[in-house]
Amino acid sequence: MYAIRLHAFGPAENLLYEEVEDPEPGPGQVRVAVRAAGVHLVDTTLRAGKYAGGPIPVPDLPTIPGREVAGIVDAVGPGADPGLVGRRVVTHLGMVPGGYAELAVRDASAIHEIPDGLGYGEAVAMIGSGRTTMGILDIAEIRADDVVLVTAAAGGIGNLLVQAAVRAGATVVGLAGGAAKVGRVLELGAHHAVDYAVPGWPDEVRAILGDREVTLALDGVGGALGRATLELLGVGGRIVLFGWADAQGGPTALTTQDLFARGITAAVAVGARVLKRPGGLRGLEERALAAAGSGALVPLVQSFPLKDAAAAHAALETRATTGKVVLVSLGDHNGMGEHRGVAVAEVVPGSGIGLGSAVLVGGPHPHDVGAGSGIPGEPPAGPDAREAGPVEVGG
């Protein structure tokens, strides 16, 4: 098979497309012919050798990065159900990398069948970013009377939070970098979208809201932007933190004085809290996939060919991406396979990586779908009614 391998920590160019030995499934495992593999901002910090303090072990080199894959089961190991061969599945590889490849192995107990009509790229978006989104929403408890401010609203998690908040009946303000992404946030259903790259953007938010204040901030960017977001929070407001965009900025700085001064509350939705979640992460994954399968959430996806993983990393690090970034096999260039309709930004080889926007292709609007999605305002789907540090941003 072909895979992306990292032999030395450093820049994106260190990601090499190489031919390696096919993995074989062990006892109780399946092998997946990968059609789409997720790219996470954590992957970029691990590659650069700058990851520290989080729950993910730094890999031994050489390594195949990536921990989110979707595809077709093509082989099973001893003790695994042979009836799984040929099934369309998606899985998170947990703490063990190996996703940037044409083949990957995983315990059969950890895979999910992809809902009918959901593409491989969409499924990858929901197994990682989607499950994190469900955890954030559980803590945020969005109400119809909320004014919700979402940072990086065009990113892999941000675009899902915008859709969920709109469905809950809240007034939604999305922050995004650049005119194209601002436009994309409005297309997602946000009532207002503001370009955080423009100086004085907090004043624009205040002018838009008039005598209303932000009651809930959902922040995965941190740094100076996260702090400015916190300053927009009204008396008695809530802020839910779910990571930060880069190691230099760090998480949003706040103190107990901030909490007491305005009576606000702050919660962290990732890291130790989610890893210690009763019942584990599988319930969040099931709910995320069900939400996408029903059309309640339509993830934005931007795809790169597997061989162009270096370009995908560079684009993600410079915030030149929209939605969830996935690597796709040559046989399924847009990563969708059979699909109901998805927001896709496809990168054409040789066209450069600084696209910075997605193209909406079909798919139901988040306002026009039925119940049972497991997001605010709906009955939970599935049996249940991520890591701290950088998260995919792209917005």
Short mmCIF file of C-alpha atoms in Angstrom, two decimals:
data_model
loop_
_atom_site.label_atom_id
_atom_site.label_comp_id
_atom_site.label_asym_id
_atom_site.label_seq_id
_atom_site.Cartn_x
_atom_site.Cartn_y
_atom_site.Cartn_z
CA MET A 1 0.00 0.00 0.00
CA TYR A 2 0.93 3.66 -0.15
CA ALA A 3 1.00 5.80 2.97
CA ILE A 4 2.29 9.08 4.30
CA ARG A 5 5.28 8.62 6.58
CA LEU A 6 7.15 11.00 8.86
CA HIS A 7 10.83 10.18 9.42
CA ALA A 8 11.84 13.37 11.23
CA PHE A 9 9.89 16.01 13.13
CA GLY A 10 9.75 19.31 11.35
CA PRO A 11 7.93 21.17 8.55
CA ALA A 12 5.06 19.86 6.48
CA GLU A 13 7.48 18.89 3.70
CA ASN A 14 8.71 16.07 5.96
CA LEU A 15 5.51 14.15 5.19
CA LEU A 16 6.50 11.67 2.48
CA TYR A 17 4.29 9.53 0.22
CA GLU A 18 5.86 6.07 0.30
CA GLU A 19 5.10 2.44 -0.46
CA VAL A 20 5.01 0.34 2.69
CA GLU A 21 3.98 -3.16 3.71
CA ASP A 22 0.25 -3.85 3.99
CA PRO A 23 -0.96 -4.15 7.60
CA GLU A 24 -2.72 -7.38 8.59
CA PRO A 25 -5.63 -7.45 11.05
CA GLY A 26 -4.93 -9.17 14.36
CA PRO A 27 -7.36 -11.09 16.56
CA GLY A 28 -10.69 -9.30 16.77
CA GLN A 29 -9.60 -6.66 14.27
CA VAL A 30 -10.71 -5.53 10.83
CA ARG A 31 -8.73 -3.97 8.01
CA VAL A 32 -10.21 -0.93 6.31
CA ALA A 33 -9.50 0.07 2.72
CA VAL A 34 -9.36 3.78 3.48
CA ARG A 35 -11.34 6.18 1.32
CA ALA A 36 -10.98 9.25 3.55
CA ALA A 37 -8.66 10.06 6.45
CA GLY A 38 -9.11 12.99 8.78
CA VAL A 39 -6.44 15.66 9.28
CA HIS A 40 -6.44 17.26 12.72
CA LEU A 41 -4.53 20.33 13.89
CA VAL A 42 -2.99 18.11 16.57
CA ASP A 43 -1.44 16.14 13.70
CA THR A 44 0.44 19.27 12.66
CA THR A 45 1.85 19.93 16.12
CA LEU A 46 2.90 16.29 16.48
CA ARG A 47 4.58 16.44 13.08
CA ALA A 48 6.40 19.63 14.00
CA GLY A 49 7.64 18.14 17.27
CA LYS A 50 5.85 20.84 19.26
CA TYR A 51 3.18 18.75 20.96
CA ALA A 52 3.49 18.59 24.74
CA GLY A 53 1.28 18.18 27.75
CA GLY A 54 -1.64 16.43 26.09
CA PRO A 55 -2.95 12.90 26.33
CA ILE A 56 -1.65 11.72 22.94
CA PRO A 57 1.75 9.99 23.09
CA VAL A 58 4.43 11.38 20.82
CA PRO A 59 4.98 8.65 18.21
CA ASP A 60 8.20 6.80 17.54
CA LEU A 61 9.64 7.51 14.12
CA PRO A 62 9.06 6.69 11.37
CA THR A 63 5.30 6.95 11.82
CA ILE A 64 2.15 7.10 9.72
CA PRO A 65 0.11 10.04 11.12
CA GLY A 66 -3.66 10.30 11.39
CA ARG A 67 -6.28 8.81 13.68
CA GLU A 68 -9.61 9.08 11.77
CA VAL A 69 -10.50 6.86 8.81
CA ALA A 70 -13.51 5.82 6.77
CA GLY A 71 -13.68 3.19 4.06
CA ILE A 72 -14.63 -0.40 3.31
CA VAL A 73 -13.71 -3.45 5.39
CA ASP A 74 -11.60 -5.67 3.14
CA ALA A 75 -10.31 -8.27 5.63
CA VAL A 76 -10.90 -9.48 9.18
CA GLY A 77 -8.64 -11.09 11.73
CA PRO A 78 -9.22 -14.23 13.79
CA GLY A 79 -12.39 -13.96 15.87
CA ALA A 80 -13.83 -11.01 13.99
CA ASP A 81 -17.13 -11.36 12.15
CA PRO A 82 -16.44 -12.23 8.48
CA GLY A 83 -19.77 -10.64 7.64
CA LEU A 84 -18.13 -7.25 8.15
CA VAL A 85 -16.20 -7.60 4.89
CA GLY A 86 -17.61 -5.17 2.36
CA ARG A 87 -19.26 -2.92 4.96
CA ARG A 88 -18.80 0.87 4.79
CA VAL A 89 -17.33 1.88 8.13
CA VAL A 90 -15.73 4.76 9.99
CA THR A 91 -13.56 4.67 13.08
CA HIS A 92 -11.31 6.71 15.31
CA LEU A 93 -7.97 4.99 15.80
CA GLY A 94 -7.62 6.28 19.35
CA MET A 95 -4.10 6.93 20.58
CA VAL A 96 -2.44 4.84 17.84
CA PRO A 97 -1.77 6.68 14.55
CA GLY A 98 -1.90 5.12 11.09
CA GLY A 99 -4.71 6.89 9.25
CA TYR A 100 -2.81 8.56 6.39
CA ALA A 101 -2.69 5.33 4.41
CA GLU A 102 -4.56 3.21 1.90
CA LEU A 103 -5.15 0.54 4.57
CA ALA A 104 -5.65 0.74 8.34
CA VAL A 105 -6.51 -1.80 11.06
CA ARG A 106 -8.79 -1.32 14.06
CA ASP A 107 -10.60 -3.40 16.66
CA ALA A 108 -13.94 -4.51 15.26
CA SER A 109 -15.62 -3.24 18.42
CA ALA A 110 -14.48 0.31 17.63
CA ILE A 111 -15.92 0.67 14.13
CA HIS A 112 -19.25 2.20 13.14
CA GLU A 113 -21.23 1.46 10.02
CA ILE A 114 -21.65 4.60 7.97
CA PRO A 115 -25.32 5.65 7.73
CA ASP A 116 -26.91 5.23 4.33
CA GLY A 117 -26.43 8.30 2.18
CA LEU A 118 -23.49 9.63 4.20
CA GLY A 119 -20.19 10.00 2.36
CA TYR A 120 -16.79 8.89 3.58
CA GLY A 121 -15.55 12.45 4.03
CA GLU A 122 -18.65 13.40 5.99
CA ALA A 123 -18.29 10.32 8.18
CA VAL A 124 -14.67 11.20 8.98
CA ALA A 125 -15.74 14.73 9.89
CA MET A 126 -18.28 13.37 12.39
CA ILE A 127 -16.15 10.65 14.01
CA GLY A 128 -13.68 13.22 15.34
CA SER A 129 -14.93 16.80 15.04
CA GLY A 130 -18.52 15.64 15.31
CA ARG A 131 -18.03 13.74 18.55
CA THR A 132 -16.21 16.73 20.04
CA THR A 133 -19.12 18.92 18.94
CA MET A 134 -21.59 16.66 20.75
CA GLY A 135 -19.55 16.94 23.94
CA ILE A 136 -19.47 20.73 23.63
CA LEU A 137 -23.23 20.89 23.08
CA ASP A 138 -23.89 18.71 26.12
CA ILE A 139 -22.06 21.22 28.30
CA ALA A 140 -23.28 24.38 26.53
CA GLU A 141 -27.00 23.52 26.84
CA ILE A 142 -27.96 26.08 24.20
CA ARG A 143 -31.33 27.78 24.76
CA ALA A 144 -33.59 29.58 22.33
CA ASP A 145 -33.03 32.87 24.18
CA ASP A 146 -29.23 32.63 23.93
CA VAL A 147 -27.00 34.92 21.90
CA VAL A 148 -24.23 32.54 20.86
CA LEU A 149 -20.80 33.68 19.67
CA VAL A 150 -18.82 30.97 17.84
CA THR A 151 -15.10 31.44 17.15
CA ALA A 152 -13.64 29.93 13.95
CA ALA A 153 -17.19 29.41 12.79
CA ALA A 154 -16.14 28.08 9.37
CA GLY A 155 -13.83 25.47 10.89
CA GLY A 156 -14.31 21.73 11.35
CA ILE A 157 -16.06 22.09 14.71
CA GLY A 158 -17.26 25.67 14.35
CA ASN A 159 -19.46 24.98 11.33
CA LEU A 160 -21.27 22.23 13.24
CA LEU A 161 -21.74 24.44 16.31
CA VAL A 162 -23.27 27.19 14.16
CA GLN A 163 -25.77 24.76 12.66
CA ALA A 164 -26.68 23.27 16.05
CA ALA A 165 -27.14 26.68 17.69
CA VAL A 166 -29.39 27.83 14.84
CA ARG A 167 -31.49 24.69 15.22
CA ALA A 168 -31.83 25.39 18.94
CA GLY A 169 -33.43 28.74 18.07
CA ALA A 170 -30.58 30.90 19.39
CA THR A 171 -29.28 34.09 17.81
CA VAL A 172 -25.92 33.11 16.33
CA VAL A 173 -22.90 35.30 15.60
CA GLY A 174 -20.02 33.55 13.85
CA LEU A 175 -16.42 34.76 13.72
CA ALA A 176 -14.34 33.81 10.67
CA GLY A 177 -11.21 35.00 8.90
CA GLY A 178 -11.77 36.61 5.50
CA ALA A 179 -14.74 37.59 3.39
CA ALA A 180 -15.19 34.15 1.81
CA LYS A 181 -15.41 32.41 5.17
CA VAL A 182 -17.73 35.07 6.54
CA GLY A 183 -20.02 34.37 3.61
CA ARG A 184 -19.83 30.65 4.27
CA VAL A 185 -20.87 31.16 7.91
CA LEU A 186 -23.95 33.06 6.79
CA GLU A 187 -24.80 30.23 4.40
CA LEU A 188 -24.66 27.84 7.36
CA GLY A 189 -27.53 29.78 8.90
CA ALA A 190 -25.77 32.19 11.27
CA HIS A 191 -27.72 35.41 11.78
CA HIS A 192 -24.53 37.47 11.72
CA ALA A 193 -20.91 36.84 10.70
CA VAL A 194 -17.92 39.02 11.50
CA ASP A 195 -14.39 38.97 10.09
CA TYR A 196 -12.01 38.68 13.03
CA ALA A 197 -9.09 39.66 10.76
CA VAL A 198 -10.47 43.20 10.58
CA PRO A 199 -9.21 45.46 13.40
CA GLY A 200 -11.96 46.48 15.79
CA TRP A 201 -14.12 43.43 15.13
CA PRO A 202 -15.39 43.31 18.76
CA ASP A 203 -16.95 46.75 18.25
CA GLU A 204 -18.69 45.43 15.14
CA VAL A 205 -20.18 42.60 17.22
CA ARG A 206 -21.40 45.11 19.82
CA ALA A 207 -22.93 47.30 17.11
CA ILE A 208 -24.72 44.33 15.57
CA LEU A 209 -26.19 43.21 18.88
CA GLY A 210 -27.22 46.67 20.07
CA ASP A 211 -28.68 46.37 23.57
CA ARG A 212 -28.28 42.58 23.58
CA GLU A 213 -25.23 40.84 25.02
CA VAL A 214 -23.51 37.56 24.25
CA THR A 215 -24.84 34.93 26.66
CA LEU A 216 -22.79 31.97 25.42
CA ALA A 217 -19.33 31.91 23.85
CA LEU A 218 -17.99 28.74 22.22
CA ASP A 219 -14.22 29.16 21.92
CA GLY A 220 -11.74 26.82 20.29
CA VAL A 221 -9.23 29.47 19.19
CA GLY A 222 -7.83 30.88 22.43
CA GLY A 223 -5.10 33.49 22.56
CA ALA A 224 -5.94 37.14 22.00
CA LEU A 225 -9.05 36.32 19.97
CA GLY A 226 -10.34 34.09 22.74
CA ARG A 227 -9.76 36.81 25.32
CA ALA A 228 -11.61 39.37 23.18
CA THR A 229 -14.46 36.87 22.91
CA LEU A 230 -14.55 36.55 26.69
CA GLU A 231 -14.75 40.34 27.02
CA LEU A 232 -17.92 40.32 24.90
CA LEU A 233 -19.68 37.98 27.30
CA GLY A 234 -22.48 39.64 29.25
CA VAL A 235 -23.26 39.41 32.96
CA GLY A 236 -24.16 35.84 33.88
CA GLY A 237 -22.88 34.50 30.57
CA ARG A 238 -21.20 31.17 29.87
CA ILE A 239 -18.05 30.32 27.96
CA VAL A 240 -17.19 26.80 26.83
CA LEU A 241 -13.55 26.24 25.89
CA PHE A 242 -12.55 23.38 23.61
CA GLY A 243 -8.94 24.03 22.68
CA TRP A 244 -6.72 26.61 21.04
CA ALA A 245 -5.45 27.20 17.55
CA ASP A 246 -1.70 27.26 18.13
CA ALA A 247 0.89 26.67 20.79
CA GLN A 248 1.96 30.32 20.82
CA GLY A 249 -1.49 31.68 21.62
CA GLY A 250 -2.45 29.06 24.19
CA PRO A 251 -5.90 28.72 25.71
CA THR A 252 -8.01 31.77 26.47
CA ALA A 253 -6.63 33.45 29.58
CA LEU A 254 -9.12 33.98 32.39
CA THR A 255 -9.03 34.28 36.16
CA THR A 256 -11.41 33.87 39.07
CA GLN A 257 -11.64 37.67 39.03
CA ASP A 258 -13.20 37.44 35.56
CA LEU A 259 -15.77 34.99 36.91
CA PHE A 260 -16.67 37.04 39.97
CA ALA A 261 -16.72 40.43 38.23
CA ARG A 262 -19.56 39.51 35.86
CA GLY A 263 -20.91 36.34 37.41
CA ILE A 264 -19.90 34.30 34.37
CA THR A 265 -19.20 30.58 34.26
CA ALA A 266 -16.47 28.79 32.32
CA ALA A 267 -16.23 25.12 31.37
CA VAL A 268 -13.76 23.01 29.43
CA ALA A 269 -15.31 20.51 27.04
CA VAL A 270 -12.22 18.50 26.07
CA GLY A 271 -9.25 16.80 27.69
CA ALA A 272 -9.64 15.01 30.99
CA ARG A 273 -13.34 15.77 31.23
CA VAL A 274 -14.30 14.02 28.03
CA LEU A 275 -11.80 11.19 28.47
CA LYS A 276 -13.40 10.42 31.85
CA ARG A 277 -16.90 10.64 30.42
CA PRO A 278 -19.14 7.83 31.75
CA GLY A 279 -19.60 5.28 29.01
CA GLY A 280 -16.64 6.58 27.04
CA LEU A 281 -16.66 8.34 23.68
CA ARG A 282 -18.63 5.86 21.61
CA GLY A 283 -21.99 7.38 22.51
CA LEU A 284 -20.82 10.78 21.26
CA GLU A 285 -19.64 9.19 18.02
CA GLU A 286 -22.98 7.45 17.50
CA ARG A 287 -24.91 10.65 18.08
CA ALA A 288 -22.65 12.61 15.74
CA LEU A 289 -23.05 10.08 12.93
CA ALA A 290 -26.81 9.93 13.49
CA ALA A 291 -27.05 13.73 13.28
CA ALA A 292 -25.21 13.75 9.96
CA GLY A 293 -27.09 10.71 8.69
CA SER A 294 -30.44 12.40 9.31
CA GLY A 295 -29.26 15.64 7.75
CA ALA A 296 -29.54 17.58 10.99
CA LEU A 297 -25.87 18.52 10.65
CA VAL A 298 -24.14 18.85 7.28
CA PRO A 299 -20.38 19.05 7.81
CA LEU A 300 -18.21 21.21 5.62
CA VAL A 301 -15.40 19.09 4.16
CA GLN A 302 -12.28 20.13 2.27
CA SER A 303 -10.37 17.33 0.56
CA PHE A 304 -6.80 16.77 -0.57
CA PRO A 305 -5.38 13.71 -2.32
CA LEU A 306 -3.53 11.42 0.09
CA LYS A 307 -0.22 12.12 -1.63
CA ASP A 308 -0.68 15.84 -0.91
CA ALA A 309 -0.76 15.50 2.88
CA ALA A 310 2.03 18.08 3.17
CA ALA A 311 -0.14 20.62 1.35
CA ALA A 312 -3.06 19.79 3.64
CA HIS A 313 -0.92 20.40 6.73
CA ALA A 314 0.41 23.68 5.36
CA ALA A 315 -3.09 24.88 4.52
CA LEU A 316 -4.43 23.94 7.94
CA GLU A 317 -1.57 25.65 9.75
CA THR A 318 -2.13 28.89 7.83
CA ARG A 319 -5.93 28.77 8.27
CA ALA A 320 -6.40 28.46 4.52
CA THR A 321 -9.01 25.72 4.95
CA THR A 322 -12.74 25.57 5.52
CA GLY A 323 -14.44 22.83 7.50
CA LYS A 324 -12.92 19.43 8.15
CA VAL A 325 -9.79 18.59 6.16
CA VAL A 326 -9.61 15.04 4.78
CA LEU A 327 -7.15 13.08 2.69
CA VAL A 328 -8.73 10.89 0.03
CA SER A 329 -7.57 7.96 -2.03
CA LEU A 330 -7.00 8.39 -5.76
CA GLY A 331 -10.00 6.18 -6.41
CA ASP A 332 -12.33 8.54 -4.52
CA HIS A 333 -10.82 11.98 -5.04
CA ASN A 334 -13.50 14.03 -3.31
CA GLY A 335 -13.77 11.61 -0.39
CA MET A 336 -17.52 11.41 -0.61
CA GLY A 337 -18.29 8.11 -2.29
CA GLU A 338 -22.05 7.70 -2.24
CA HIS A 339 -23.53 10.74 -0.55
CA ARG A 340 -26.70 12.65 -0.02
CA GLY A 341 -24.97 15.97 -0.60
CA VAL A 342 -22.14 17.65 1.27
CA ALA A 343 -20.39 20.95 1.50
CA VAL A 344 -17.09 20.28 -0.22
CA ALA A 345 -14.02 22.29 -1.10
CA GLU A 346 -11.95 20.12 -3.38
CA VAL A 347 -8.32 21.00 -3.96
CA VAL A 348 -7.23 20.26 -7.51
CA PRO A 349 -3.63 19.01 -7.71
CA GLY A 350 -1.35 21.77 -8.87
CA SER A 351 -3.84 24.52 -8.14
CA GLY A 352 -2.24 25.70 -4.89
CA ILE A 353 -3.52 25.37 -1.34
CA GLY A 354 -4.62 28.86 -0.42
CA LEU A 355 -8.27 28.38 -1.36
CA GLY A 356 -9.70 29.35 1.99
CA SER A 357 -13.30 28.51 1.16
CA ALA A 358 -15.64 25.64 0.42
CA VAL A 359 -18.20 25.18 -2.31
CA LEU A 360 -21.66 24.16 -1.18
CA VAL A 361 -22.80 21.18 -3.18
CA GLY A 362 -26.38 20.08 -2.55
CA GLY A 363 -27.35 18.75 0.85
CA PRO A 364 -30.25 19.78 3.01
CA HIS A 365 -30.17 23.08 4.79
CA PRO A 366 -29.87 22.74 8.58
CA HIS A 367 -33.32 24.34 8.93
CA ASP A 368 -35.02 21.76 6.73
CA VAL A 369 -34.49 18.43 8.47
CA GLY A 370 -36.42 16.20 10.83
CA ALA A 371 -36.11 15.21 14.46
CA GLY A 372 -33.99 12.65 16.24
CA SER A 373 -30.63 14.31 15.65
CA GLY A 374 -29.27 14.32 19.18
CA ILE A 375 -28.60 18.07 19.07
CA PRO A 376 -30.28 20.85 21.07
CA GLY A 377 -34.02 21.05 20.62
CA GLU A 378 -34.28 17.43 19.45
CA PRO A 379 -34.66 14.02 21.10
CA PRO A 380 -31.24 12.37 21.50
CA ALA A 381 -30.25 9.84 18.85
CA GLY A 382 -28.39 6.69 19.85
CA PRO A 383 -28.11 5.09 23.28
CA ASP A 384 -26.69 8.11 25.02
CA ALA A 385 -29.24 10.92 25.61
CA ARG A 386 -11.48 15.32 23.14
CA GLU A 387 -8.32 16.04 23.74
CA ALA A 388 -7.02 19.30 25.21
CA GLY A 389 -4.72 21.36 23.05
CA PRO A 390 -4.94 22.57 19.48
CA VAL A 391 -8.07 21.61 17.63
CA GLU A 392 -8.87 21.91 13.94
CA VAL A 393 -9.85 25.49 13.36
CA GLY A 394 -9.74 26.59 9.76
CA GLY A 395 -12.19 29.41 10.41
#
